[in-house]
Short mmCIF file of C-alpha atoms (C1' of nucleotides) in Angstrom, two decimals:
data_model
loop_
_atom_site.label_atom_id
_atom_site.label_comp_id
_atom_site.label_asym_id
_atom_site.label_seq_id
_atom_site.Cartn_x
_atom_site.Cartn_y
_atom_site.Cartn_z
CA UNK A 18 35.77 34.70 24.53
CA UNK A 19 35.74 31.92 27.08
CA UNK A 20 37.72 32.55 30.22
CA UNK A 21 40.74 30.29 30.40
CA UNK A 22 40.55 28.60 33.80
CA UNK A 23 42.95 26.00 35.05
CA UNK A 24 42.27 23.49 37.75
CA UNK A 25 44.50 24.05 40.77
CA UNK A 26 45.10 20.74 42.47
CA UNK A 27 46.22 20.70 46.08
CA UNK A 28 45.05 24.26 46.68
CA UNK A 29 42.72 23.23 49.46
CA UNK A 30 39.71 23.56 47.18
CA UNK A 31 38.32 20.33 45.84
CA UNK A 32 38.47 19.97 42.08
CA UNK A 33 34.72 19.45 41.82
CA UNK A 34 34.19 22.72 43.67
CA UNK A 35 36.50 24.61 41.33
CA UNK A 36 34.55 23.28 38.37
CA UNK A 37 31.23 24.14 39.95
CA UNK A 38 32.45 27.69 40.66
CA UNK A 39 33.62 27.96 37.05
CA UNK A 40 30.22 26.83 35.79
CA UNK A 41 28.50 29.30 38.08
CA UNK A 42 30.51 32.28 36.85
CA UNK A 43 30.10 31.23 33.23
CA UNK A 44 26.34 31.14 33.73
CA UNK A 45 26.28 34.39 35.71
CA UNK A 46 28.31 36.05 32.97
CA UNK A 47 25.76 34.86 30.46
CA UNK A 48 28.15 32.69 28.48
CA UNK A 49 25.68 29.86 28.82
CA UNK A 50 22.30 31.36 28.07
CA UNK A 51 19.17 30.51 30.00
CA UNK A 52 17.75 27.23 28.79
CA UNK A 53 20.93 26.41 26.87
CA UNK A 54 22.39 22.96 26.96
CA UNK A 55 25.72 22.52 28.66
CA UNK A 56 28.55 20.69 26.90
CA UNK A 57 28.37 16.97 27.58
CA UNK A 58 29.88 15.87 30.85
CA UNK A 59 32.61 14.04 28.94
CA UNK A 60 33.56 17.21 27.07
CA UNK A 61 33.85 19.28 30.23
CA UNK A 62 35.85 16.48 31.81
CA UNK A 63 38.35 16.36 28.97
CA UNK A 64 38.60 20.15 28.83
CA UNK A 65 39.81 20.20 32.46
CA UNK A 66 41.52 16.82 32.26
CA UNK A 67 39.51 15.39 35.12
CA UNK A 68 37.37 12.32 35.50
CA UNK A 69 33.78 12.51 34.40
CA UNK A 70 32.65 11.71 37.96
CA UNK A 71 34.30 14.92 39.12
CA UNK A 72 32.25 16.89 36.63
CA UNK A 73 29.12 15.04 37.68
CA UNK A 74 29.67 16.07 41.26
CA UNK A 75 30.10 19.71 40.23
CA UNK A 76 26.88 19.53 38.24
CA UNK A 77 25.07 17.78 41.10
CA UNK A 78 25.60 20.65 43.52
CA UNK A 79 24.35 23.17 40.97
CA UNK A 80 21.24 21.14 40.26
CA UNK A 81 20.56 20.94 43.97
CA UNK A 82 20.82 24.73 44.06
CA UNK A 83 18.38 24.91 41.17
CA UNK A 84 20.90 26.55 38.85
CA UNK A 85 21.07 23.59 36.50
CA UNK A 86 18.52 21.02 35.51
CA UNK A 87 19.64 17.57 34.39
CA UNK A 88 17.20 15.55 32.31
CA UNK A 89 18.06 11.93 31.87
CA UNK A 90 18.79 11.18 28.24
CA UNK A 91 18.49 14.80 27.10
CA UNK A 92 21.36 16.58 28.76
CA UNK A 93 22.01 19.25 31.35
CA UNK A 94 20.46 22.66 30.93
CA UNK A 95 20.73 26.06 32.51
CA UNK A 96 17.58 26.33 34.58
CA UNK A 97 15.15 28.93 33.42
CA UNK A 98 15.21 32.06 35.50
CA UNK A 99 12.84 31.99 38.44
CA UNK A 100 9.57 33.81 38.12
CA UNK A 101 9.61 37.09 39.99
CA UNK A 102 6.59 37.26 42.24
CA UNK A 103 5.97 40.76 43.55
CA UNK A 104 4.36 40.86 46.97
CA UNK A 105 2.06 43.78 47.29
CA UNK A 106 -1.44 44.87 48.17
CA UNK A 107 -2.80 43.81 44.79
CA UNK A 108 -0.97 40.58 44.08
CA UNK A 109 -2.80 38.52 41.44
CA UNK A 110 -1.11 35.39 40.20
CA UNK A 111 -2.40 35.52 36.66
CA UNK A 112 -1.38 39.15 36.17
CA UNK A 113 2.11 38.52 37.54
CA UNK A 114 2.70 35.55 35.31
CA UNK A 115 1.33 37.06 32.12
CA UNK A 116 3.37 40.19 32.80
CA UNK A 117 6.48 38.07 32.42
CA UNK A 118 5.52 36.64 29.03
CA UNK A 119 4.47 33.33 30.45
CA UNK A 120 1.13 31.65 30.13
CA UNK A 121 -0.67 31.16 33.43
CA UNK A 122 -3.17 28.46 34.20
CA UNK A 123 -4.54 26.78 37.25
CA UNK A 124 -6.99 24.21 38.45
CA UNK A 125 -8.82 23.29 41.59
CA UNK A 126 -7.35 20.22 43.27
CA UNK A 127 -10.14 19.80 45.76
CA UNK A 128 -12.40 21.45 48.27
CA UNK A 129 -13.97 20.60 51.56
CA UNK A 130 -15.69 22.05 54.60
CA UNK A 131 -13.80 21.92 57.86
CA UNK A 132 -13.95 23.54 61.29
CA UNK A 133 -11.73 26.59 61.80
CA UNK A 134 -8.62 26.05 63.88
CA UNK A 135 -7.52 28.73 66.32
CA UNK A 136 -5.08 30.56 64.01
CA UNK A 137 -7.35 30.77 60.99
CA UNK A 138 -10.40 31.64 63.05
CA UNK A 139 -8.53 34.61 64.48
CA UNK A 140 -7.34 35.74 61.06
CA UNK A 141 -10.82 35.53 59.53
CA UNK A 142 -12.58 36.94 62.61
CA UNK A 143 -14.83 33.92 63.04
CA UNK A 144 -15.22 31.80 66.15
CA UNK A 145 -12.99 28.75 66.50
CA UNK A 146 -14.71 25.69 65.11
CA UNK A 147 -16.92 27.64 62.71
CA UNK A 148 -17.31 25.85 59.36
CA UNK A 149 -14.90 27.07 56.69
CA UNK A 150 -14.64 26.36 52.98
CA UNK A 151 -11.25 25.05 52.06
CA UNK A 152 -10.17 25.23 48.42
CA UNK A 153 -6.95 23.70 47.16
CA UNK A 154 -5.49 25.05 43.92
CA UNK A 155 -2.51 24.39 41.69
CA UNK A 156 -1.03 27.21 39.62
CA UNK A 157 1.02 26.58 36.53
CA UNK A 158 3.21 28.89 34.46
CA UNK A 159 4.27 27.79 30.97
CA UNK A 160 3.40 24.20 31.77
CA UNK A 161 5.53 24.06 34.94
CA UNK A 162 3.69 23.82 38.25
CA UNK A 163 4.76 26.73 40.41
CA UNK A 164 2.64 26.83 43.51
CA UNK A 165 -0.09 25.08 45.44
CA UNK A 166 -2.38 27.16 47.55
CA UNK A 167 -4.92 26.41 50.24
CA UNK A 168 -7.54 29.07 50.84
CA UNK A 169 -10.11 29.27 53.60
CA UNK A 170 -13.35 31.26 53.49
CA UNK A 171 -16.18 31.74 55.95
CA UNK A 172 -18.83 29.32 54.71
CA UNK A 173 -21.64 31.30 56.31
CA UNK A 174 -20.71 34.34 54.24
CA UNK A 175 -19.80 32.60 50.95
CA UNK A 176 -21.96 29.50 50.57
CA UNK A 177 -21.73 29.50 46.78
CA UNK A 178 -18.03 30.14 46.49
CA UNK A 179 -16.82 26.68 45.52
CA UNK A 180 -19.23 26.54 42.60
CA UNK A 181 -18.29 30.06 41.55
CA UNK A 182 -14.60 29.23 41.65
CA UNK A 183 -15.03 25.96 39.82
CA UNK A 184 -16.83 27.86 37.08
CA UNK A 185 -14.60 30.91 36.73
CA UNK A 186 -11.24 29.47 37.79
CA UNK A 187 -10.44 32.78 39.49
CA UNK A 188 -10.83 33.92 43.07
CA UNK A 189 -11.18 37.49 41.91
CA UNK A 190 -14.23 36.69 39.78
CA UNK A 191 -15.65 34.10 42.17
CA UNK A 192 -15.61 36.66 44.98
CA UNK A 193 -17.23 39.22 42.67
CA UNK A 194 -20.09 36.78 42.13
CA UNK A 195 -20.36 36.44 45.90
CA UNK A 196 -20.65 40.17 46.41
CA UNK A 197 -17.03 41.20 47.04
CA UNK A 198 -16.22 43.68 44.28
CA UNK A 199 -12.55 44.01 45.19
CA UNK A 200 -10.02 42.80 47.72
CA UNK A 201 -6.50 43.68 48.81
CA UNK A 202 -3.77 41.85 50.62
CA UNK A 203 -3.36 42.94 54.18
CA UNK A 204 -0.51 41.07 55.78
CA UNK A 205 1.93 38.58 54.33
CA UNK A 206 4.15 36.20 56.26
CA UNK A 207 6.92 34.23 54.61
CA UNK A 208 8.78 31.17 55.82
CA UNK A 209 10.45 28.17 54.22
CA UNK A 210 9.90 24.48 54.86
CA UNK A 211 10.77 21.19 53.30
CA UNK A 212 8.14 20.17 50.79
CA UNK A 213 5.35 17.93 52.07
CA UNK A 214 4.89 14.64 50.23
CA UNK A 215 1.54 15.61 48.74
CA UNK A 216 2.86 18.97 47.52
CA UNK A 217 5.98 17.33 46.12
CA UNK A 218 3.83 15.19 43.86
CA UNK A 219 1.78 18.17 42.69
CA UNK A 220 4.77 20.43 42.11
CA UNK A 221 6.99 17.75 40.61
CA UNK A 222 9.64 18.31 43.29
CA UNK A 223 11.97 15.78 44.81
CA UNK A 224 11.28 15.14 48.50
CA UNK A 225 13.66 17.14 50.67
CA UNK A 226 13.48 20.22 48.44
CA UNK A 227 12.56 23.57 50.03
CA UNK A 228 9.34 25.46 49.45
CA UNK A 229 8.53 29.05 50.25
CA UNK A 230 5.46 29.23 52.43
CA UNK A 231 3.47 32.44 52.10
CA UNK A 232 0.54 33.06 54.42
CA UNK A 233 -1.64 36.03 53.78
CA UNK A 234 -4.98 37.57 54.57
CA UNK A 235 -7.12 39.29 51.96
CA UNK A 236 -9.58 41.95 53.06
CA UNK A 237 -12.56 43.53 51.34
CA UNK A 238 -12.96 47.29 50.75
CA UNK A 239 -14.27 47.81 54.29
CA UNK A 240 -11.26 45.99 55.72
CA UNK A 241 -13.13 42.85 56.76
CA UNK A 242 -11.07 39.68 56.28
CA UNK A 243 -12.35 37.55 53.42
CA UNK A 244 -9.74 34.96 52.55
CA UNK A 245 -6.91 33.29 54.40
CA UNK A 246 -4.35 31.67 52.11
CA UNK A 247 -1.37 29.43 52.67
CA UNK A 248 0.70 29.09 49.51
CA UNK A 249 3.57 26.69 48.97
CA UNK A 250 5.89 27.71 46.14
CA UNK A 251 8.65 25.67 44.53
CA UNK A 252 11.60 27.71 45.79
CA UNK A 253 13.77 26.96 42.78
CA UNK A 254 11.19 28.33 40.36
CA UNK A 255 10.12 31.48 42.09
CA UNK A 256 11.55 34.57 43.69
CA UNK A 257 9.51 36.92 45.84
CA UNK A 258 10.18 40.58 45.19
CA UNK A 259 9.37 43.27 47.72
CA UNK A 260 9.68 46.81 46.43
CA UNK A 261 10.11 49.59 48.91
CA UNK B 30 -8.62 19.32 81.37
CA UNK B 31 -6.88 17.24 78.76
CA UNK B 32 -8.96 16.22 75.81
CA UNK B 33 -9.70 12.51 75.84
CA UNK B 34 -8.64 11.27 72.44
CA UNK B 35 -8.72 7.69 71.32
CA UNK B 36 -6.71 6.19 68.52
CA UNK B 37 -8.99 4.95 65.75
CA UNK B 38 -7.36 2.00 64.07
CA UNK B 39 -8.58 0.98 60.66
CA UNK B 40 -10.07 4.39 59.97
CA UNK B 41 -7.81 4.97 56.98
CA UNK B 42 -5.70 7.41 58.96
CA UNK B 43 -2.34 6.12 60.13
CA UNK B 44 -1.87 6.01 63.89
CA UNK B 45 1.24 8.19 63.77
CA UNK B 46 -0.73 10.84 61.91
CA UNK B 47 -3.54 10.80 64.47
CA UNK B 48 -1.00 11.32 67.23
CA UNK B 49 0.73 14.12 65.37
CA UNK B 50 -2.61 15.86 64.81
CA UNK B 51 -3.42 15.45 68.48
CA UNK B 52 -0.10 17.01 69.47
CA UNK B 53 -0.66 19.84 67.05
CA UNK B 54 -4.08 20.71 68.46
CA UNK B 55 -2.82 20.43 72.04
CA UNK B 56 -0.08 22.92 71.23
CA UNK B 57 -2.39 25.22 69.26
CA UNK B 58 -4.81 25.20 72.19
CA UNK B 59 -1.98 26.17 74.50
CA UNK B 60 -2.14 23.04 76.64
CA UNK B 61 1.55 22.64 75.94
CA UNK B 62 3.01 26.12 76.29
CA UNK B 63 5.83 27.48 74.22
CA UNK B 64 9.11 26.09 75.50
CA UNK B 65 7.36 23.49 77.63
CA UNK B 66 8.55 19.92 77.73
CA UNK B 67 6.36 17.22 76.29
CA UNK B 68 5.77 13.96 78.15
CA UNK B 69 8.47 11.41 77.36
CA UNK B 70 7.93 9.37 74.23
CA UNK B 71 7.42 6.28 76.35
CA UNK B 72 4.67 8.00 78.34
CA UNK B 73 2.81 9.18 75.25
CA UNK B 74 3.17 5.70 73.80
CA UNK B 75 1.65 4.03 76.85
CA UNK B 76 -1.10 6.67 77.08
CA UNK B 77 -2.28 5.75 73.56
CA UNK B 78 -1.21 2.10 73.86
CA UNK B 79 1.05 2.26 70.83
CA UNK B 80 4.69 1.54 70.20
CA UNK B 81 7.27 4.18 70.91
CA UNK B 82 8.30 4.17 67.24
CA UNK B 83 4.83 5.31 66.33
CA UNK B 84 5.10 8.26 68.70
CA UNK B 85 8.56 9.02 67.37
CA UNK B 86 7.23 9.27 63.85
CA UNK B 87 4.49 11.65 64.96
CA UNK B 88 7.10 13.79 66.70
CA UNK B 89 9.44 13.60 63.70
CA UNK B 90 6.99 15.29 61.35
CA UNK B 91 6.37 18.08 63.84
CA UNK B 92 10.11 18.66 64.36
CA UNK B 93 10.56 18.83 60.60
CA UNK B 94 7.85 21.47 60.54
CA UNK B 95 9.69 23.36 63.24
CA UNK B 96 6.85 22.98 65.75
CA UNK B 97 8.79 20.74 68.12
CA UNK B 98 12.44 20.42 69.00
CA UNK B 99 13.92 17.16 70.32
CA UNK B 100 17.17 17.13 72.33
CA UNK B 101 18.80 13.84 73.09
CA UNK B 102 18.87 13.21 76.81
CA UNK B 103 16.79 16.28 77.63
CA UNK B 104 13.41 15.74 76.08
CA UNK B 105 11.14 17.13 73.42
CA UNK B 106 10.06 20.74 73.63
CA UNK B 107 7.56 23.04 71.99
CA UNK B 108 9.67 25.21 69.72
CA UNK B 109 9.80 28.90 70.52
CA UNK B 110 7.81 31.09 68.17
CA UNK B 111 9.76 32.31 65.19
CA UNK B 112 11.06 35.86 65.23
CA UNK B 113 8.97 38.13 63.06
CA UNK B 114 11.25 40.00 60.71
CA UNK B 115 9.50 42.92 59.04
CA UNK B 116 10.80 43.71 55.58
CA UNK B 117 10.67 47.39 54.90
CA UNK B 118 12.66 50.38 53.79
CA UNK B 119 14.27 50.79 57.20
CA UNK B 120 14.92 47.22 58.28
CA UNK B 121 17.57 47.11 61.03
CA UNK B 122 18.26 43.75 62.63
CA UNK B 123 19.03 45.05 66.09
CA UNK B 124 15.88 47.18 66.29
CA UNK B 125 13.70 44.30 65.12
CA UNK B 126 15.13 41.89 67.63
CA UNK B 127 15.05 44.22 70.61
CA UNK B 128 11.50 45.19 69.68
CA UNK B 129 10.50 41.59 70.38
CA UNK B 130 12.06 41.50 73.84
CA UNK B 131 15.03 39.54 72.68
CA UNK B 132 18.67 40.46 73.01
CA UNK B 133 20.47 40.96 69.71
CA UNK B 134 24.15 40.45 69.11
CA UNK B 135 26.40 39.77 66.19
CA UNK B 136 29.95 39.31 65.14
CA UNK B 137 32.04 39.51 62.02
CA UNK B 138 32.97 36.07 60.69
CA UNK B 139 35.43 37.32 58.13
CA UNK B 140 36.14 39.78 55.39
CA UNK B 141 38.00 39.85 52.11
CA UNK B 142 38.46 41.78 48.91
CA UNK B 143 37.21 40.15 45.75
CA UNK B 144 36.36 41.17 42.18
CA UNK B 145 32.71 41.96 41.48
CA UNK B 146 30.77 39.33 39.60
CA UNK B 147 28.25 40.39 36.98
CA UNK B 148 25.15 40.39 39.19
CA UNK B 149 26.64 42.32 42.09
CA UNK B 150 28.46 44.78 39.84
CA UNK B 151 25.16 45.65 38.21
CA UNK B 152 23.42 46.06 41.56
CA UNK B 153 26.14 48.31 42.97
CA UNK B 154 26.66 50.23 39.69
CA UNK B 155 30.34 49.37 39.46
CA UNK B 156 32.10 47.74 36.55
CA UNK B 157 32.42 43.95 36.56
CA UNK B 158 35.67 42.89 38.16
CA UNK B 159 36.00 46.02 40.29
CA UNK B 160 37.36 45.24 43.77
CA UNK B 161 34.67 44.83 46.41
CA UNK B 162 34.82 44.49 50.16
CA UNK B 163 33.06 41.36 51.33
CA UNK B 164 32.02 41.17 54.98
CA UNK B 165 30.53 38.05 56.51
CA UNK B 166 28.46 38.43 59.68
CA UNK B 167 26.54 36.22 62.07
CA UNK B 168 23.51 37.61 63.92
CA UNK B 169 22.24 36.10 67.13
CA UNK B 170 19.01 36.64 69.06
CA UNK B 171 18.79 35.46 72.67
CA UNK B 172 21.83 33.26 72.17
CA UNK B 173 20.40 31.45 69.14
CA UNK B 174 22.07 32.12 65.79
CA UNK B 175 19.45 33.40 63.42
CA UNK B 176 21.09 34.54 60.23
CA UNK B 177 24.39 34.82 58.37
CA UNK B 178 24.82 37.68 55.99
CA UNK B 179 27.33 38.48 53.29
CA UNK B 180 27.60 42.13 52.34
CA UNK B 181 29.50 43.68 49.45
CA UNK B 182 30.66 47.30 49.25
CA UNK B 183 32.59 49.27 46.64
CA UNK B 184 36.11 49.28 47.99
CA UNK B 185 37.02 52.45 46.10
CA UNK B 186 34.25 54.32 47.90
CA UNK B 187 34.62 52.75 51.38
CA UNK B 188 38.28 51.85 51.95
CA UNK B 189 37.98 52.07 55.72
CA UNK B 190 34.74 50.17 56.12
CA UNK B 191 36.05 46.86 57.44
CA UNK B 192 37.90 48.61 60.24
CA UNK B 193 34.85 50.76 61.02
CA UNK B 194 32.57 47.72 61.14
CA UNK B 195 35.02 45.72 63.24
CA UNK B 196 35.06 48.60 65.73
CA UNK B 197 31.37 49.47 65.90
CA UNK B 198 29.77 46.09 65.10
CA UNK B 199 27.07 47.92 63.17
CA UNK B 200 26.72 48.67 59.48
CA UNK B 201 24.65 51.73 60.29
CA UNK B 202 27.41 53.29 62.36
CA UNK B 203 30.25 52.03 60.15
CA UNK B 204 28.64 53.65 57.12
CA UNK B 205 28.14 56.85 59.10
CA UNK B 206 31.88 56.94 59.76
CA UNK B 207 32.42 56.49 56.03
CA UNK B 208 30.23 59.44 55.15
CA UNK B 209 26.83 57.81 54.59
CA UNK B 210 24.52 59.43 57.14
CA UNK B 211 21.56 57.20 56.36
CA UNK B 212 20.48 54.41 54.06
CA UNK B 213 17.29 52.69 53.04
CA UNK B 214 16.46 49.35 51.52
CA UNK B 215 15.55 49.57 47.89
CA UNK B 216 14.66 46.16 46.58
CA UNK B 217 14.38 42.84 48.34
CA UNK B 218 14.31 39.41 46.73
CA UNK B 219 13.40 36.29 48.67
CA UNK B 220 14.01 32.65 47.84
CA UNK B 221 14.64 29.46 49.77
CA UNK B 222 17.47 26.96 49.49
CA UNK B 223 18.90 24.07 51.39
CA UNK B 224 21.49 25.26 53.85
CA UNK B 225 25.11 25.23 52.69
CA UNK B 226 27.53 23.23 54.83
CA UNK B 227 29.41 26.29 56.08
CA UNK B 228 26.18 28.09 57.02
CA UNK B 229 24.82 24.97 58.70
CA UNK B 230 27.78 24.96 61.07
CA UNK B 231 27.35 28.65 61.86
CA UNK B 232 23.60 28.48 62.34
CA UNK B 233 23.61 25.17 64.16
CA UNK B 234 21.31 23.61 61.58
CA UNK B 235 21.21 20.03 60.37
CA UNK B 236 22.27 19.64 56.75
CA UNK B 237 19.21 19.41 54.52
CA UNK B 238 17.30 22.09 56.42
CA UNK B 239 15.86 25.03 54.48
CA UNK B 240 17.08 28.60 54.73
CA UNK B 241 15.38 31.76 53.57
CA UNK B 242 17.69 33.69 51.26
CA UNK B 243 17.09 37.42 51.21
CA UNK B 244 19.00 39.56 48.72
CA UNK B 245 18.70 43.29 49.01
CA UNK B 246 20.27 46.55 47.94
CA UNK B 247 20.69 49.49 50.30
CA UNK B 248 20.87 52.96 48.84
CA UNK B 249 22.07 56.26 50.30
CA UNK B 250 19.88 59.41 50.51
CA UNK B 251 20.65 60.32 46.88
CA UNK B 252 19.59 56.83 45.76
CA UNK B 253 23.09 55.59 44.95
CA UNK B 254 23.58 51.89 45.79
CA UNK B 255 25.83 51.40 48.80
CA UNK B 256 25.52 47.84 49.99
CA UNK B 257 24.49 44.56 48.43
CA UNK B 258 23.54 41.91 50.95
CA UNK B 259 22.74 38.23 50.70
CA UNK B 260 21.30 36.95 53.96
CA UNK B 261 20.66 33.30 54.85
CA UNK B 262 18.13 32.87 57.65
CA UNK B 263 17.30 29.70 59.57
CA UNK B 264 13.79 29.22 58.24
CA UNK B 265 12.52 27.53 61.39
CA UNK B 266 13.53 30.49 63.56
CA UNK B 267 12.32 33.38 61.51
CA UNK B 268 9.28 34.62 59.67
CA UNK B 269 9.38 37.49 57.23
CA UNK B 270 6.49 39.89 57.57
CA UNK B 271 5.42 42.21 54.78
CA UNK B 272 2.82 44.78 55.75
CA UNK B 273 0.74 46.36 53.04
"C1'" DG C 18 33.11 14.28 91.10
"C1'" DG C 19 30.91 9.91 90.22
"C1'" DT C 20 27.04 7.18 89.39
"C1'" DA C 21 22.49 5.96 88.38
"C1'" DA C 22 18.25 7.27 86.25
"C1'" DT C 23 15.99 9.41 82.51
"C1'" DT C 24 15.28 10.45 77.80
"C1'" DT C 25 16.06 10.60 72.90
"C1'" DG C 26 18.51 8.26 68.88
"C1'" DT C 27 19.67 4.01 66.15
"C1'" DT C 28 19.43 -0.55 64.45
"C1'" DC C 29 18.10 -4.91 64.18
"C1'" DG C 30 13.93 -8.20 63.20
"C1'" DT C 31 8.95 -9.52 62.50
"C1'" DA C 32 4.24 -9.09 61.13
"C1'" DT C 33 0.36 -6.93 58.82
"C1'" DG C 34 -2.42 -4.07 55.78
"C1'" DT C 35 -2.90 -1.92 51.20
"C1'" DA C 36 -2.32 -0.84 46.47
"C1'" DT C 37 -0.90 -2.39 41.88
"C1'" DC C 38 -0.06 -5.36 38.25
"C1'" DT D 16 -5.83 -15.35 42.37
"C1'" DG D 17 -1.19 -14.73 43.18
"C1'" DA D 18 3.03 -11.90 43.17
"C1'" DT D 19 5.08 -7.86 44.46
"C1'" DA D 20 6.20 -3.59 46.51
"C1'" DC D 21 5.54 -0.34 50.00
"C1'" DA D 22 3.98 1.81 54.16
"C1'" DT D 23 2.60 0.85 58.76
"C1'" DA D 24 3.10 -0.97 63.40
"C1'" DC D 25 5.25 -3.59 67.06
"C1'" DG D 26 9.20 -5.53 69.91
"C1'" DA D 27 13.77 -5.66 71.84
"C1'" DA D 28 18.12 -4.10 72.68
"C1'" DC D 29 21.66 -0.79 72.89
"C1'" DA D 30 24.03 3.87 72.19
"C1'" DA D 31 24.45 8.69 73.42
"C1'" DA D 32 23.34 12.74 75.89
"C1'" DT D 33 21.61 14.96 79.83
"C1'" DT D 34 20.03 15.48 84.51
"C1'" DA D 35 19.52 14.40 89.45
"C1'" DC D 36 21.29 12.74 93.51
#
DNA sequence: GGTAATTTGTTCGTATGTATC
DNA sequence: TGATACATACGAACAAATTAC
């Protein structure tokens, strides 16, 4: 049963908007399944007796909202549902992703040693200017890049961390090797920004798209700060979930 | 004492980037206080012996990051720190804002009755298509618009809610009048999007700026869903804080 | 209230360095 | 080596908004 919707011209609502609303409700109602291909633009156009450009405009706004995904030459598809990313004391990327029947992976983009700026020094309880390890990582779920993260560690405390991370590919295990048996997330701050050029390339995002920026501090069992992380997440592919 | 910094040409780092880093560290070090006016572009340009365009580019990246704020004719200012918005079971806008020595206010933008779409019906445990009250609000802190929220309620359960909200200006008190003595936040989902045109006008944002989108469900003391809210927050003015 | 000075915003044009093929 | 594309940097002039006198 497809809802019979007519275009209402001269109703003060642009035709492209009426079509985009129709598409939205069809998708929300599940009549176009996740990942399904939409009818060709020409078919939608003839169904509503409008020009194909009108349909294109309707589709364009939904792609910019991340609801649709248009691949040149292949067609337009209902975007896959965003990954739900629970924010809690024991957030671990790989566990979250595998819990949603997706395959996680990740790799180190780079690492360096740099002096602590005022904000990070405060968060890690080191003096400003103290040398910090910086590790840049890219996390992927089911082949789609989802987030890039920058983590800072006190170099004096964890001299062997970069090697340990390069070997294990996991902060949890790398920190174990460096004598931190467990860690928990203490505070999390969330904002949104426009994607930086370098991140856009890594995440496969168009410039001008929004990213969620999550800054958090991980502490060891005795509550000493261990890791400061700034994560940029492709907003259209992820949804943070806070349970109360 | 202002740090003496020289521009290093031919060092592989663009001049505009060196200036933007310099500005960033000056601000982080507190040498330009929050709300303070920066030297005029022309002055910074002559201080570093570069073109004004070069300074403008440095300033542009910092405005896009929300660190600076440029007003034509007035000058360029260090942006005020974002409001910290704790997400918890008892989140109340007015308490959060007054707790940070800012003056909260708000007004109702509009209200209507509309049939429940699939997602909201599920969240509010009503059948799809059931009539819902939709209330649109704008929240302001210290004269700056911070967020626009759309809330949905089951009309059958709260027929007098719009009037109660219009009178009290508070969901807490309006729900009290409708027989809900207290409510708590059950689940919160966070994403980011580009601001919609209508919201941009309300929030005083440029089109193309990111907004944090927070969707949440409030439940009454017996855990029945009462209110579904979709809030759009000016990302540059707010920071969500999740304590663990 | 009017005017000039100040400051950011916009649009031309020109030249140079850098990376890629 | 040359051709090309792109980002960077400079210069000049003017528009638009705000402030100071």
